[in-house]
Amino acid sequence: MSIAADLLRRLAGDNPPKIIGNAPHGADAQLLAANARQHGVIHRPKALHICLDDARLSQLKDQLAFFAPDIDVVTLPAWDCLPYDRVSPNADLSAMRVATLARLALQTPDKPQLILTTLNAATQRIVPKAWLSETCLTLKRGDAMAMEALAIFLAERGYLRATTVNEAGDFAVRGGLLDVWPSGADAPLRLDFFGDELDTIRAFDPASQRTSHAVDALEIIPANELDFSPAAVKRFRMAYVEHFGAVIDDDPIYQAASEARRAPGIDHWMPLFFSTLETVFDLIADDAVLTIEQAASEAANDRFTAITDYYEARNSALEAEGQLSAPYKPLPPEALYLGEAEWSQRL
């Protein structure tokens, strides 16, 4: 009997959860692959694995590429900033997270699928699947679409209007051309319009700005995990006042949201843009098999304590007089993160 088959046999039964100890190095990759294969191809993944951190996630992803190239491994890393930080997660990381979430929410896999994530990512709330369904757009050559309407669409989905497209999440309008680097795409695309018709789509090199091969279609997904549509901006403004009272000072977060602009750190107020948020557990089937590294399970309490400590520190600073920087008005932890009770219930 193979190591993976033996581990699956031990996991089977009516009394989960189970702990597998003293497993050889790499056996977890074989187990996760065997478990994903066992369920075949279905609409929602039936296998979710929670790693301790990004380093462990990367290592396990490489092992799975070796042991199980037939498995569709989907990774969802955590934000690369601290809770209640004054900086936002890296733009490329945000784009990758949205691309992953859109893929899980909108696409039916053609082979067994496994989600790899981390403790930090699994304890943070994510944008709702319904929003991704409403905000993704597929365009093909010959489609009717006014260029200015597309520019507005991109701006509301977090894309930054620039003079030249240099990185994912940028777009530029020049005459009858619109350049855009869609989230999750390997290269930017140049859209040539003839009136209100999309005439051609070509990939181009951001360094030389020279076009290369033609593309039949493109998929546009949000550039980050924020919604800058007029309805969402209105929702943010109302919720911000509800949480913190009338805005009577120079509040950069409130001002940026009102202008539909991504200011540094505004991602930490993401819940105010949405009527509800979801969790990574909402991405999987109800009878999915969840595995978690013991180190991640043991570190969960430290994670919840750290989130609470950061929140209390921000609250204390808000109440102090003589602040040198703009006031930081923190949302309660449960708005953006799972608490210990909810985490235990989900597991």
GROMACS .gro file of C-alpha atoms in nm:
model
  347
    1MET     CA    1   0.000   0.000   0.000
    2SER     CA    2   0.137   0.344  -0.093
    3ILE     CA    3   0.202   0.608   0.173
    4ALA     CA    4  -0.082   0.823   0.036
    5ALA     CA    5  -0.326   0.532   0.029
    6ASP     CA    6  -0.238   0.438   0.386
    7LEU     CA    7  -0.284   0.798   0.505
    8LEU     CA    8  -0.619   0.821   0.328
    9ARG     CA    9  -0.728   0.498   0.496
   10ARG     CA   10  -0.636   0.642   0.835
   11LEU     CA   11  -0.833   0.960   0.763
   12ALA     CA   12  -1.143   0.766   0.660
   13GLY     CA   13  -1.417   0.702   0.912
   14ASP     CA   14  -1.689   0.875   1.103
   15ASN     CA   15  -1.489   1.042   1.377
   16PRO     CA   16  -1.289   1.337   1.244
   17PRO     CA   17  -1.075   1.525   1.313
   18LYS     CA   18  -0.774   1.295   1.299
   19ILE     CA   19  -0.405   1.361   1.350
   20ILE     CA   20  -0.135   1.193   1.143
   21GLY     CA   21   0.207   1.205   1.304
   22ASN     CA   22   0.559   1.096   1.207
   23ALA     CA   23   0.475   1.113   0.836
   24PRO     CA   24   0.780   1.106   0.604
   25HIS     CA   25   0.883   1.433   0.442
   26GLY     CA   26   0.671   1.488   0.132
   27ALA     CA   27   0.400   1.247   0.240
   28ASP     CA   28   0.160   1.534   0.303
   29ALA     CA   29   0.189   1.637  -0.064
   30GLN     CA   30   0.104   1.282  -0.173
   31LEU     CA   31  -0.187   1.269   0.072
   32LEU     CA   32  -0.334   1.599  -0.046
   33ALA     CA   33  -0.304   1.494  -0.411
   34ALA     CA   34  -0.464   1.154  -0.343
   35ASN     CA   35  -0.748   1.320  -0.155
   36ALA     CA   36  -0.812   1.565  -0.440
   37ARG     CA   37  -0.810   1.282  -0.696
   38GLN     CA   38  -1.055   1.082  -0.487
   39HIS     CA   39  -1.329   1.338  -0.548
   40GLY     CA   40  -1.265   1.395  -0.918
   41VAL     CA   41  -1.374   1.710  -1.100
   42ILE     CA   42  -1.660   1.901  -0.938
   43HIS     CA   43  -1.768   2.265  -0.938
   44ARG     CA   44  -1.647   2.351  -0.586
   45PRO     CA   45  -1.316   2.217  -0.451
   46LYS     CA   46  -1.341   1.936  -0.198
   47ALA     CA   47  -0.989   1.969  -0.066
   48LEU     CA   48  -0.849   2.263   0.134
   49HIS     CA   49  -0.512   2.265   0.309
   50ILE     CA   50  -0.401   2.535   0.554
   51CYS     CA   51  -0.024   2.586   0.581
   52LEU     CA   52   0.160   2.768   0.857
   53ASP     CA   53   0.296   3.046   0.635
   54ASP     CA   54   0.388   3.149   0.281
   55ALA     CA   55   0.724   2.970   0.292
   56ARG     CA   56   0.557   2.640   0.373
   57LEU     CA   57   0.289   2.705   0.108
   58SER     CA   58   0.555   2.762  -0.158
   59GLN     CA   59   0.741   2.446  -0.056
   60LEU     CA   60   0.426   2.234  -0.065
   61LYS     CA   61   0.326   2.379  -0.404
   62ASP     CA   62   0.662   2.271  -0.547
   63GLN     CA   63   0.625   1.923  -0.400
   64LEU     CA   64   0.277   1.888  -0.551
   65ALA     CA   65   0.408   1.997  -0.892
   66PHE     CA   66   0.649   1.702  -0.869
   67PHE     CA   67   0.424   1.438  -0.713
   68ALA     CA   68   0.094   1.537  -0.875
   69PRO     CA   69   0.113   1.738  -1.200
   70ASP     CA   70  -0.243   1.619  -1.272
   71ILE     CA   71  -0.385   1.823  -0.980
   72ASP     CA   72  -0.500   2.184  -1.023
   73VAL     CA   73  -0.328   2.350  -0.726
   74VAL     CA   74  -0.479   2.690  -0.643
   75THR     CA   75  -0.290   2.909  -0.396
   76LEU     CA   76  -0.436   3.189  -0.184
   77PRO     CA   77  -0.162   3.372   0.010
   78ALA     CA   78  -0.223   3.623   0.287
   79TRP     CA   79  -0.172   3.998   0.270
   80ASP     CA   80   0.195   4.089   0.313
   81CYS     CA   81   0.124   4.358   0.574
   82LEU     CA   82   0.034   4.358   0.942
   83PRO     CA   83  -0.321   4.391   1.073
   84TYR     CA   84  -0.422   4.758   1.111
   85ASP     CA   85  -0.120   4.870   0.910
   86ARG     CA   86  -0.087   5.209   0.740
   87VAL     CA   87   0.022   5.041   0.417
   88SER     CA   88  -0.175   4.827   0.175
   89PRO     CA   89  -0.080   4.480   0.059
   90ASN     CA   90   0.148   4.471  -0.243
   91ALA     CA   91  -0.042   4.553  -0.563
   92ASP     CA   92   0.078   4.238  -0.742
   93LEU     CA   93  -0.022   4.026  -0.444
   94SER     CA   94  -0.370   4.183  -0.435
   95ALA     CA   95  -0.410   4.121  -0.808
   96MET     CA   96  -0.304   3.759  -0.765
   97ARG     CA   97  -0.548   3.707  -0.477
   98VAL     CA   98  -0.838   3.850  -0.679
   99ALA     CA   99  -0.742   3.634  -0.978
  100THR     CA  100  -0.744   3.327  -0.755
  101LEU     CA  101  -1.079   3.414  -0.598
  102ALA     CA  102  -1.236   3.488  -0.938
  103ARG     CA  103  -1.106   3.159  -1.072
  104LEU     CA  104  -1.255   2.965  -0.784
  105ALA     CA  105  -1.584   3.152  -0.797
  106LEU     CA  106  -1.643   3.161  -1.173
  107GLN     CA  107  -1.459   2.876  -1.343
  108THR     CA  108  -1.537   2.505  -1.344
  109PRO     CA  109  -1.209   2.311  -1.318
  110ASP     CA  110  -1.120   2.050  -1.580
  111LYS     CA  111  -0.921   1.837  -1.333
  112PRO     CA  112  -0.918   1.764  -0.957
  113GLN     CA  113  -0.860   2.083  -0.761
  114LEU     CA  114  -0.684   2.159  -0.433
  115ILE     CA  115  -0.673   2.494  -0.251
  116LEU     CA  116  -0.353   2.578  -0.061
  117THR     CA  117  -0.369   2.871   0.178
  118THR     CA  118  -0.209   2.990   0.500
  119LEU     CA  119  -0.323   3.047   0.856
  120ASN     CA  120  -0.316   3.425   0.810
  121ALA     CA  121  -0.516   3.406   0.486
  122ALA     CA  122  -0.770   3.160   0.625
  123THR     CA  123  -0.841   3.380   0.929
  124GLN     CA  124  -0.915   3.687   0.714
  125ARG     CA  125  -1.246   3.755   0.541
  126ILE     CA  126  -1.258   3.775   0.161
  127VAL     CA  127  -1.471   3.952  -0.099
  128PRO     CA  128  -1.805   3.782  -0.180
  129LYS     CA  129  -1.835   3.552  -0.482
  130ALA     CA  130  -2.143   3.742  -0.600
  131TRP     CA  131  -1.940   4.062  -0.635
  132LEU     CA  132  -1.680   3.883  -0.847
  133SER     CA  133  -1.956   3.749  -1.071
  134GLU     CA  134  -2.091   4.102  -1.121
  135THR     CA  135  -1.759   4.279  -1.176
  136CYS     CA  136  -1.576   4.048  -1.416
  137LEU     CA  137  -1.599   4.121  -1.788
  138THR     CA  138  -1.498   3.919  -2.093
  139LEU     CA  139  -1.435   4.108  -2.417
  140LYS     CA  140  -1.377   3.963  -2.764
  141ARG     CA  141  -1.280   4.117  -3.092
  142GLY     CA  142  -1.586   4.267  -3.260
  143ASP     CA  143  -1.772   4.332  -2.933
  144ALA     CA  144  -1.957   4.660  -2.899
  145MET     CA  145  -1.804   4.864  -2.616
  146ALA     CA  146  -1.745   5.238  -2.596
  147MET     CA  147  -1.384   5.304  -2.499
  148GLU     CA  148  -1.475   5.569  -2.241
  149ALA     CA  149  -1.730   5.333  -2.084
  150LEU     CA  150  -1.454   5.072  -2.051
  151ALA     CA  151  -1.224   5.330  -1.892
  152ILE     CA  152  -1.493   5.406  -1.631
  153PHE     CA  153  -1.544   5.032  -1.576
  154LEU     CA  154  -1.171   4.985  -1.513
  155ALA     CA  155  -1.147   5.279  -1.272
  156GLU     CA  156  -1.438   5.143  -1.066
  157ARG     CA  157  -1.261   4.809  -1.041
  158GLY     CA  158  -0.947   4.960  -0.892
  159TYR     CA  159  -0.736   5.004  -1.205
  160LEU     CA  160  -0.506   5.307  -1.202
  161ARG     CA  161  -0.521   5.543  -1.499
  162ALA     CA  162  -0.165   5.621  -1.607
  163THR     CA  163   0.017   5.774  -1.901
  164THR     CA  164   0.196   5.444  -1.972
  165VAL     CA  165   0.106   5.092  -1.862
  166ASN     CA  166   0.397   4.948  -1.665
  167GLU     CA  167   0.246   4.697  -1.421
  168ALA     CA  168  -0.064   4.492  -1.351
  169GLY     CA  169  -0.359   4.713  -1.260
  170ASP     CA  170  -0.260   5.003  -1.491
  171PHE     CA  171  -0.456   5.131  -1.789
  172ALA     CA  172  -0.397   5.419  -2.031
  173VAL     CA  173  -0.607   5.586  -2.301
  174ARG     CA  174  -0.436   5.730  -2.608
  175GLY     CA  175  -0.649   5.832  -2.905
  176GLY     CA  176  -0.839   5.526  -3.022
  177LEU     CA  177  -0.622   5.291  -2.818
  178LEU     CA  178  -0.671   5.164  -2.464
  179ASP     CA  179  -0.383   4.981  -2.296
  180VAL     CA  180  -0.459   4.768  -1.993
  181TRP     CA  181  -0.275   4.513  -1.782
  182PRO     CA  182  -0.553   4.288  -1.645
  183SER     CA  183  -0.512   4.129  -1.302
  184GLY     CA  184  -0.366   3.782  -1.333
  185ALA     CA  185  -0.243   3.836  -1.692
  186ASP     CA  186   0.119   3.772  -1.789
  187ALA     CA  187   0.141   4.077  -2.017
  188PRO     CA  188  -0.051   4.398  -2.092
  189LEU     CA  189  -0.291   4.423  -2.384
  190ARG     CA  190  -0.354   4.697  -2.638
  191LEU     CA  191  -0.717   4.742  -2.743
  192ASP     CA  192  -0.780   4.921  -3.073
  193PHE     CA  193  -1.131   5.063  -3.113
  194PHE     CA  194  -1.310   5.150  -3.434
  195GLY     CA  195  -1.586   5.378  -3.308
  196ASP     CA  196  -1.765   5.179  -3.037
  197GLU     CA  197  -1.641   4.843  -3.164
  198LEU     CA  198  -1.338   4.657  -3.029
  199ASP     CA  199  -1.140   4.603  -3.348
  200THR     CA  200  -0.819   4.428  -3.235
  201ILE     CA  201  -0.651   4.303  -2.918
  202ARG     CA  202  -0.274   4.260  -2.910
  203ALA     CA  203  -0.025   4.182  -2.637
  204PHE     CA  204   0.265   4.424  -2.598
  205ASP     CA  205   0.596   4.456  -2.417
  206PRO     CA  206   0.568   4.714  -2.134
  207ALA     CA  207   0.938   4.802  -2.168
  208SER     CA  208   0.945   4.874  -2.542
  209GLN     CA  209   0.568   4.932  -2.580
  210ARG     CA  210   0.584   4.725  -2.901
  211THR     CA  211   0.293   4.494  -2.979
  212SER     CA  212   0.343   4.126  -3.049
  213HIS     CA  213   0.079   3.858  -3.109
  214ALA     CA  214  -0.295   3.905  -3.150
  215VAL     CA  215  -0.534   3.789  -2.880
  216ASP     CA  216  -0.891   3.676  -2.941
  217ALA     CA  217  -1.036   3.778  -2.604
  218LEU     CA  218  -0.949   3.915  -2.264
  219GLU     CA  219  -1.099   3.876  -1.920
  220ILE     CA  220  -1.104   4.179  -1.691
  221ILE     CA  221  -1.130   4.115  -1.319
  222PRO     CA  222  -1.091   4.371  -1.037
  223ALA     CA  223  -0.738   4.499  -0.980
  224ASN     CA  224  -0.766   4.455  -0.603
  225GLU     CA  225  -1.010   4.365  -0.327
  226LEU     CA  226  -1.187   4.701  -0.321
  227ASP     CA  227  -1.506   4.814  -0.494
  228PHE     CA  228  -1.503   5.175  -0.620
  229SER     CA  229  -1.842   5.169  -0.793
  230PRO     CA  230  -2.071   5.461  -0.699
  231ALA     CA  231  -2.295   5.231  -0.493
  232ALA     CA  232  -1.998   5.088  -0.300
  233VAL     CA  233  -1.849   5.433  -0.236
  234LYS     CA  234  -2.184   5.547  -0.098
  235ARG     CA  235  -2.199   5.235   0.119
  236PHE     CA  236  -1.848   5.306   0.250
  237ARG     CA  237  -1.929   5.666   0.342
  238MET     CA  238  -2.244   5.570   0.530
  239ALA     CA  239  -2.076   5.281   0.712
  240TYR     CA  240  -1.772   5.492   0.803
  241VAL     CA  241  -1.992   5.756   0.965
  242GLU     CA  242  -2.193   5.485   1.139
  243HIS     CA  243  -1.877   5.336   1.290
  244PHE     CA  244  -1.680   5.651   1.372
  245GLY     CA  245  -1.927   5.939   1.373
  246ALA     CA  246  -1.942   6.243   1.149
  247VAL     CA  247  -1.616   6.321   0.968
  248ILE     CA  248  -1.515   6.667   1.088
  249ASP     CA  249  -1.138   6.641   1.050
  250ASP     CA  250  -0.905   6.584   0.756
  251ASP     CA  251  -0.951   6.209   0.725
  252PRO     CA  252  -0.738   6.072   0.434
  253ILE     CA  253  -0.912   5.732   0.427
  254TYR     CA  254  -1.261   5.881   0.409
  255GLN     CA  255  -1.145   6.135   0.151
  256ALA     CA  256  -0.979   5.871  -0.068
  257ALA     CA  257  -1.284   5.644  -0.059
  258SER     CA  258  -1.509   5.938  -0.145
  259GLU     CA  259  -1.290   6.005  -0.449
  260ALA     CA  260  -1.286   5.635  -0.546
  261ARG     CA  261  -0.911   5.631  -0.495
  262ARG     CA  262  -0.690   5.364  -0.337
  263ALA     CA  263  -0.493   5.542  -0.066
  264PRO     CA  264  -0.216   5.364   0.128
  265GLY     CA  265  -0.371   5.139   0.391
  266ILE     CA  266  -0.732   5.177   0.275
  267ASP     CA  267  -0.756   4.799   0.224
  268HIS     CA  268  -0.788   4.760   0.603
  269TRP     CA  269  -1.132   4.923   0.572
  270MET     CA  270  -1.237   4.680   0.296
  271PRO     CA  271  -1.547   4.557   0.489
  272LEU     CA  272  -1.710   4.901   0.452
  273PHE     CA  273  -1.722   4.869   0.073
  274PHE     CA  274  -1.938   4.554   0.094
  275SER     CA  275  -2.265   4.462   0.259
  276THR     CA  276  -2.113   4.129   0.361
  277LEU     CA  277  -1.785   3.939   0.334
  278GLU     CA  278  -1.711   3.567   0.309
  279THR     CA  279  -1.431   3.335   0.419
  280VAL     CA  280  -1.207   3.083   0.247
  281PHE     CA  281  -1.435   2.812   0.385
  282ASP     CA  282  -1.717   2.941   0.166
  283LEU     CA  283  -1.513   2.852  -0.143
  284ILE     CA  284  -1.525   2.476  -0.082
  285ALA     CA  285  -1.799   2.215  -0.090
  286ASP     CA  286  -1.988   2.145   0.233
  287ASP     CA  287  -1.839   1.795   0.256
  288ALA     CA  288  -1.485   1.897   0.161
  289VAL     CA  289  -1.188   1.750   0.343
  290LEU     CA  290  -0.993   2.011   0.538
  291THR     CA  291  -0.635   1.947   0.643
  292ILE     CA  292  -0.423   2.183   0.851
  293GLU     CA  293  -0.060   2.167   0.957
  294GLN     CA  294  -0.022   2.113   1.328
  295ALA     CA  295   0.209   2.414   1.351
  296ALA     CA  296  -0.063   2.631   1.196
  297SER     CA  297  -0.324   2.495   1.433
  298GLU     CA  298  -0.100   2.571   1.731
  299ALA     CA  299  -0.023   2.922   1.602
  300ALA     CA  300  -0.390   3.020   1.564
  301ASN     CA  301  -0.426   3.155   1.919
  302ASP     CA  302  -0.116   3.371   1.872
  303ARG     CA  303  -0.269   3.507   1.552
  304PHE     CA  304  -0.592   3.608   1.727
  305THR     CA  305  -0.400   3.763   2.017
  306ALA     CA  306  -0.183   3.965   1.778
  307ILE     CA  307  -0.487   4.099   1.589
  308THR     CA  308  -0.647   4.209   1.918
  309ASP     CA  309  -0.323   4.371   2.035
  310TYR     CA  310  -0.287   4.570   1.711
  311TYR     CA  311  -0.648   4.684   1.737
  312GLU     CA  312  -0.614   4.795   2.098
  313ALA     CA  313  -0.291   4.979   2.018
  314ARG     CA  314  -0.466   5.173   1.740
  315ASN     CA  315  -0.757   5.251   1.968
  316SER     CA  316  -0.525   5.377   2.241
  317ALA     CA  317  -0.339   5.597   1.992
  318LEU     CA  318  -0.669   5.736   1.864
  319GLU     CA  319  -0.763   5.849   2.214
  320ALA     CA  320  -0.423   6.006   2.281
  321GLU     CA  321  -0.371   6.378   2.227
  322GLY     CA  322  -0.111   6.547   2.011
  323GLN     CA  323  -0.091   6.293   1.730
  324LEU     CA  324   0.176   6.363   1.472
  325SER     CA  325  -0.001   6.180   1.190
  326ALA     CA  326  -0.357   6.153   1.063
  327PRO     CA  327  -0.583   5.967   1.308
  328TYR     CA  328  -0.621   5.596   1.244
  329LYS     CA  329  -0.979   5.482   1.311
  330PRO     CA  330  -0.968   5.102   1.334
  331LEU     CA  331  -1.259   4.872   1.258
  332PRO     CA  332  -1.330   4.606   1.522
  333PRO     CA  333  -1.138   4.282   1.456
  334GLU     CA  334  -1.448   4.079   1.370
  335ALA     CA  335  -1.516   4.306   1.070
  336LEU     CA  336  -1.212   4.182   0.877
  337TYR     CA  337  -1.096   3.875   1.068
  338LEU     CA  338  -1.241   3.556   1.208
  339GLY     CA  339  -1.246   3.537   1.586
  340GLU     CA  340  -1.137   3.236   1.789
  341ALA     CA  341  -1.494   3.106   1.834
  342GLU     CA  342  -1.582   3.137   1.465
  343TRP     CA  343  -1.251   2.980   1.366
  344SER     CA  344  -1.314   2.678   1.587
  345GLN     CA  345  -1.668   2.644   1.456
  346ARG     CA  346  -1.548   2.658   1.095
  347LEU     CA  347  -1.284   2.392   1.155
   0.00000   0.00000   0.00000
